[in-house]
């Protein structure tokens, strides 16, 4: 309930690299410190953010405070740079864009393939 307000007040988001977390961080231009991503999608998400310069990763929790201090030191220049990079991922009106596309007929959700009609044979 309080998470949106807390995120708007934050300088950094420290957490996992799940898709919804990244989407929220991007809209708020909130750089991330990614903690030990789970192999698979979280790792791939983390790689995108790391390559973009919008996040840093830490796998050793006892060193978290050092990394946070480093990011916020010297007027937080590194943190501001990461914030600028994170902002490039933001698409705050994406839900409206999808709804407009569906309503205008340029996207027809009824023609989307469902998992039940995909050929999964080897």
Coordinates of N, CA and C in Angstrom, one line a residue:
X1 N 0.8 -1.2 0.0 CA 0.0 0.0 0.0 C 0.9 1.3 0.0
X2 N 2.0 1.3 0.8 CA 2.8 2.4 0.9 C 4.0 2.4 -0.1
X3 N 4.1 1.3 -0.9 CA 5.3 1.2 -1.7 C 5.4 2.3 -2.8
X4 N 4.3 2.7 -3.5 CA 4.5 3.7 -4.5 C 5.1 5.0 -3.9
X5 N 4.6 5.4 -2.7 CA 5.0 6.6 -2.0 C 6.5 6.4 -1.6
X6 N 6.8 5.3 -1.1 CA 8.2 5.0 -0.7 C 9.2 5.1 -1.8
X7 N 8.8 4.5 -3.0 CA 9.6 4.5 -4.1 C 9.8 5.9 -4.7
X8 N 8.8 6.8 -4.6 CA 8.9 8.1 -5.1 C 9.9 8.9 -4.2
X9 N 10.1 8.5 -3.0 CA 11.0 9.2 -2.1 C 12.5 8.7 -2.1
X10 N 12.7 7.5 -2.8 CA 14.0 6.8 -2.7 C 15.0 7.4 -3.7
X11 N 16.2 7.2 -3.4 CA 17.3 7.6 -4.3 C 17.8 6.3 -5.1
X12 N 17.6 5.2 -4.5 CA 18.0 3.9 -5.1 C 17.0 2.8 -4.8
X13 N 16.8 1.9 -5.7 CA 16.0 0.7 -5.4 C 16.9 -0.5 -5.2
X14 N 16.9 -1.1 -4.1 CA 17.7 -2.2 -3.8 C 16.8 -3.4 -3.8
X15 N 17.0 -4.4 -4.7 CA 16.2 -5.5 -4.7 C 16.5 -6.5 -5.9
X16 N 15.5 -7.3 -6.2 CA 15.6 -8.3 -7.3 C 15.3 -7.6 -8.6
X17 N 15.7 -8.3 -9.7 CA 15.5 -7.7 -11.0 C 14.3 -8.4 -11.8
X18 N 13.2 -8.4 -11.1 CA 11.9 -8.9 -11.8 C 11.4 -7.8 -12.7
X19 N 10.6 -8.3 -13.7 CA 10.1 -7.4 -14.7 C 9.3 -6.2 -14.2
X20 N 8.4 -6.5 -13.2 CA 7.5 -5.4 -12.7 C 8.3 -4.4 -11.9
X21 N 9.3 -4.9 -11.1 CA 10.2 -4.1 -10.3 C 10.9 -3.1 -11.2
X22 N 11.5 -3.7 -12.3 CA 12.2 -2.8 -13.3 C 11.3 -1.8 -13.9
X23 N 10.1 -2.2 -14.3 CA 9.2 -1.3 -14.9 C 8.9 -0.1 -14.0
X24 N 8.6 -0.4 -12.7 CA 8.4 0.6 -11.7 C 9.6 1.5 -11.6
X25 N 10.7 0.9 -11.5 CA 12.0 1.7 -11.3 C 12.2 2.6 -12.5
X26 N 11.9 2.1 -13.7 CA 12.1 2.9 -14.9 C 11.2 4.1 -15.0
X27 N 10.0 3.9 -14.7 CA 9.0 5.0 -14.7 C 9.4 6.1 -13.7
X28 N 9.9 5.7 -12.5 CA 10.3 6.6 -11.5 C 11.8 7.1 -11.7
X29 N 12.5 6.6 -12.7 CA 13.9 7.0 -13.0 C 14.7 6.6 -11.8
X30 N 14.5 5.5 -11.2 CA 15.1 5.1 -10.0 C 16.2 4.0 -10.3
X31 N 17.5 4.3 -10.1 CA 18.5 3.4 -10.4 C 18.4 2.2 -9.4
X32 N 19.0 1.1 -9.8 CA 18.8 -0.2 -9.0 C 20.2 -0.7 -8.6
X33 N 20.2 -1.3 -7.4 CA 21.2 -2.2 -6.9 C 20.6 -3.5 -6.9
X34 N 21.0 -4.4 -7.8 CA 20.4 -5.7 -7.9 C 21.1 -6.7 -7.0
X35 N 20.2 -7.4 -6.2 CA 20.8 -8.4 -5.3 C 20.6 -9.8 -5.9
X36 N 21.7 -10.5 -6.0 CA 21.8 -11.9 -6.4 C 20.6 -12.4 -7.2
X37 N 20.6 -12.0 -8.5 CA 19.5 -12.4 -9.4 C 19.4 -13.9 -9.5
X38 N 18.1 -14.3 -9.6 CA 17.9 -15.8 -9.8 C 18.2 -16.1 -11.3
X39 N 18.9 -17.2 -11.5 CA 19.2 -17.6 -12.9 C 18.0 -17.7 -13.8
X40 N 18.1 -17.2 -14.9 CA 17.0 -17.2 -15.9 C 16.6 -15.8 -16.2
X41 N 15.3 -15.5 -16.1 CA 14.8 -14.2 -16.4 C 15.4 -13.0 -15.6
X42 N 15.5 -13.2 -14.3 CA 16.1 -12.2 -13.5 C 17.5 -11.9 -13.9
X43 N 18.3 -12.9 -14.2 CA 19.7 -12.7 -14.7 C 19.7 -11.9 -16.0
X44 N 18.8 -12.3 -16.9 CA 18.7 -11.6 -18.2 C 18.3 -10.2 -18.0
X45 N 17.3 -9.9 -17.2 CA 16.9 -8.6 -16.9 C 18.0 -7.8 -16.3
X46 N 18.8 -8.4 -15.4 CA 19.9 -7.7 -14.7 C 20.9 -7.3 -15.8
X47 N 21.2 -8.2 -16.7 CA 22.2 -8.0 -17.7 C 21.9 -6.8 -18.6
X48 N 20.6 -6.6 -18.9 CA 20.1 -5.4 -19.7 C 20.4 -4.2 -18.9
X49 N 20.0 -4.1 -17.6 CA 20.2 -3.0 -16.8 C 21.7 -2.6 -16.6
X50 N 22.5 -3.7 -16.4 CA 24.0 -3.5 -16.2 C 24.6 -3.0 -17.5
X51 N 24.3 -3.5 -18.6 CA 24.8 -3.1 -19.9 C 24.4 -1.6 -20.2
X52 N 23.2 -1.3 -19.8 CA 22.7 0.1 -20.0 C 23.4 1.1 -19.1
X53 N 23.8 0.6 -17.9 CA 24.4 1.5 -16.9 C 23.4 2.0 -15.9
X54 N 22.2 1.4 -15.9 CA 21.1 1.8 -15.0 C 21.1 1.1 -13.7
X55 N 22.0 0.2 -13.5 CA 22.0 -0.6 -12.3 C 23.4 -1.1 -12.0
X56 N 23.6 -1.6 -10.8 CA 24.8 -2.3 -10.5 C 24.3 -3.6 -9.7
X57 N 25.2 -4.6 -9.7 CA 24.8 -5.8 -9.1 C 25.7 -6.2 -7.9
X58 N 25.1 -6.8 -6.9 CA 25.9 -7.3 -5.8 C 25.4 -8.7 -5.4
X59 N 26.4 -9.6 -5.3 CA 26.0 -11.0 -4.9 C 26.4 -11.3 -3.4
X60 N 27.2 -10.4 -2.8 CA 27.7 -10.6 -1.5 C 27.0 -9.6 -0.5
X61 N 25.9 -9.9 0.1 CA 25.1 -9.0 0.9 C 25.9 -8.2 1.9
X62 N 26.9 -8.8 2.6 CA 27.7 -8.0 3.6 C 28.4 -6.8 3.0
X63 N 28.6 -6.8 1.6 CA 29.2 -5.6 1.0 C 28.2 -4.6 0.4
X64 N 26.9 -4.8 0.7 CA 25.9 -3.9 0.2 C 26.1 -2.5 0.7
X65 N 26.4 -2.3 1.9 CA 26.5 -0.9 2.4 C 27.7 -0.2 1.8
X66 N 28.8 -0.9 1.4 CA 29.9 -0.3 0.7 C 29.4 0.2 -0.7
X67 N 28.7 -0.6 -1.4 CA 28.2 -0.3 -2.7 C 27.3 0.9 -2.7
X68 N 26.3 0.9 -1.7 CA 25.4 2.0 -1.6 C 26.2 3.3 -1.2
X69 N 27.1 3.2 -0.3 CA 27.9 4.4 0.0 C 28.6 5.0 -1.2
X70 N 29.2 4.1 -2.0 CA 29.9 4.4 -3.2 C 29.0 5.2 -4.2
X71 N 27.8 4.7 -4.3 CA 26.9 5.3 -5.3 C 26.4 6.6 -4.8
X72 N 26.3 6.8 -3.5 CA 25.8 8.1 -3.0 C 26.8 9.1 -2.6
X73 N 28.1 8.7 -2.7 CA 29.2 9.6 -2.4 C 29.4 10.6 -3.5
X74 N 30.2 11.6 -3.1 CA 30.6 12.7 -4.1 C 29.5 13.3 -4.8
X75 N 28.4 13.7 -4.0 CA 27.3 14.4 -4.6 C 26.4 13.4 -5.4
X76 N 26.6 12.1 -5.3 CA 25.8 11.1 -6.0 C 25.9 11.2 -7.5
X77 N 27.0 11.6 -8.0 CA 27.2 11.7 -9.5 C 26.9 10.4 -10.2
X78 N 27.5 9.3 -9.6 CA 27.3 8.0 -10.2 C 25.8 7.6 -10.2
X79 N 25.1 7.9 -9.1 CA 23.7 7.6 -9.0 C 22.9 8.4 -10.0
X80 N 23.2 9.7 -10.2 CA 22.5 10.5 -11.2 C 22.7 10.0 -12.6
X81 N 23.9 9.5 -12.9 CA 24.2 8.9 -14.2 C 23.3 7.7 -14.4
X82 N 23.2 6.8 -13.4 CA 22.4 5.6 -13.5 C 20.9 6.0 -13.6
X83 N 20.5 7.1 -12.9 CA 19.1 7.6 -13.0 C 18.8 8.0 -14.5
X84 N 19.7 8.7 -15.1 CA 19.5 9.1 -16.5 C 19.4 7.9 -17.4
X85 N 20.2 6.9 -17.2 CA 20.2 5.7 -18.0 C 18.9 4.9 -17.8
X86 N 18.4 4.8 -16.5 CA 17.2 4.1 -16.2 C 16.0 4.8 -16.9
X87 N 16.0 6.1 -17.0 CA 15.0 6.9 -17.6 C 14.8 6.5 -19.1
X88 N 15.8 6.0 -19.7 CA 15.7 5.7 -21.1 C 14.8 4.5 -21.3
X89 N 14.5 3.7 -20.2 CA 13.7 2.5 -20.3 C 12.2 2.8 -20.0
X90 N 11.9 4.0 -19.5 CA 10.6 4.3 -19.1 C 9.6 4.5 -20.2
X91 N 8.4 4.0 -20.0 CA 7.3 4.1 -20.9 C 6.1 4.2 -20.1
X92 N 5.9 5.4 -19.4 CA 4.9 5.5 -18.4 C 3.5 5.4 -18.9
X93 N 3.2 5.6 -20.2 CA 1.9 5.5 -20.7 C 1.7 4.2 -21.5
X94 N 2.5 3.2 -21.2 CA 2.4 2.0 -22.0 C 1.0 1.3 -22.0
X95 N 0.4 1.3 -20.8 CA -0.9 0.7 -20.7 C -1.9 1.4 -21.7
X96 N -1.9 2.7 -21.7 CA -2.8 3.5 -22.6 C -2.4 3.2 -24.0
X97 N -1.2 3.1 -24.4 CA -0.8 2.8 -25.8 C -1.3 1.4 -26.2
X98 N -1.2 0.4 -25.3 CA -1.7 -0.9 -25.7 C -3.2 -0.8 -25.8
X99 N -3.9 -0.2 -24.9 CA -5.4 -0.1 -25.0 C -5.8 0.6 -26.3
X100 N -5.1 1.7 -26.6 CA -5.4 2.4 -27.9 C -5.2 1.5 -29.1
X101 N -4.1 0.8 -29.1 CA -3.9 -0.1 -30.2 C -4.9 -1.2 -30.4
X102 N -5.4 -1.7 -29.2 CA -6.4 -2.8 -29.3 C -7.7 -2.1 -29.7
X103 N -8.1 -1.0 -29.2 CA -9.4 -0.4 -29.5 C -9.4 0.1 -31.0
X104 N -8.2 0.5 -31.5 CA -8.2 1.0 -32.9 C -8.2 -0.1 -33.9
X105 N -7.9 -1.3 -33.4 CA -7.9 -2.5 -34.3 C -6.5 -2.8 -34.8
X106 N -5.5 -2.1 -34.5 CA -4.2 -2.4 -35.0 C -3.6 -3.6 -34.3
X107 N -4.1 -3.9 -33.1 CA -3.7 -5.2 -32.4 C -5.1 -5.9 -32.2
X108 N -5.1 -7.2 -32.6 CA -6.3 -8.0 -32.4 C -5.9 -9.1 -31.4
X109 N -6.3 -9.0 -30.1 CA -5.9 -10.0 -29.1 C -6.5 -11.4 -29.4
X110 N -7.6 -11.4 -30.1 CA -8.3 -12.7 -30.4 C -7.5 -13.6 -31.4
X111 N -6.6 -12.9 -32.1 CA -5.8 -13.7 -33.1 C -4.4 -14.1 -32.5
X112 N -4.2 -13.8 -31.2 CA -3.0 -14.2 -30.6 C -3.0 -15.7 -30.3
X113 N -1.8 -16.3 -30.6 CA -1.7 -17.8 -30.3 C -1.7 -18.0 -28.8
X114 N -2.5 -19.0 -28.4 CA -2.5 -19.4 -27.0 C -1.5 -20.6 -26.9
X115 N -1.2 -20.9 -25.7 CA -0.2 -22.0 -25.4 C -0.9 -23.3 -25.9
X116 N -2.2 -23.4 -25.9 CA -2.8 -24.7 -26.2 C -2.7 -25.0 -27.7
X117 N -2.5 -24.0 -28.6 CA -2.4 -24.3 -30.0 C -1.0 -24.1 -30.6
X118 N 0.0 -24.1 -29.7 CA 1.4 -24.1 -30.1 C 1.9 -25.5 -30.4
X119 N 2.7 -25.7 -31.4 CA 3.3 -26.9 -31.7 C 4.5 -27.1 -30.8
X120 N 4.4 -28.0 -29.8 CA 5.5 -28.2 -28.9 C 6.3 -29.5 -29.2
X121 N 6.1 -30.1 -30.3 CA 6.7 -31.4 -30.6 C 8.2 -31.1 -30.9
X122 N 9.0 -32.2 -30.5 CA 10.5 -32.0 -30.7 C 10.9 -32.1 -32.1

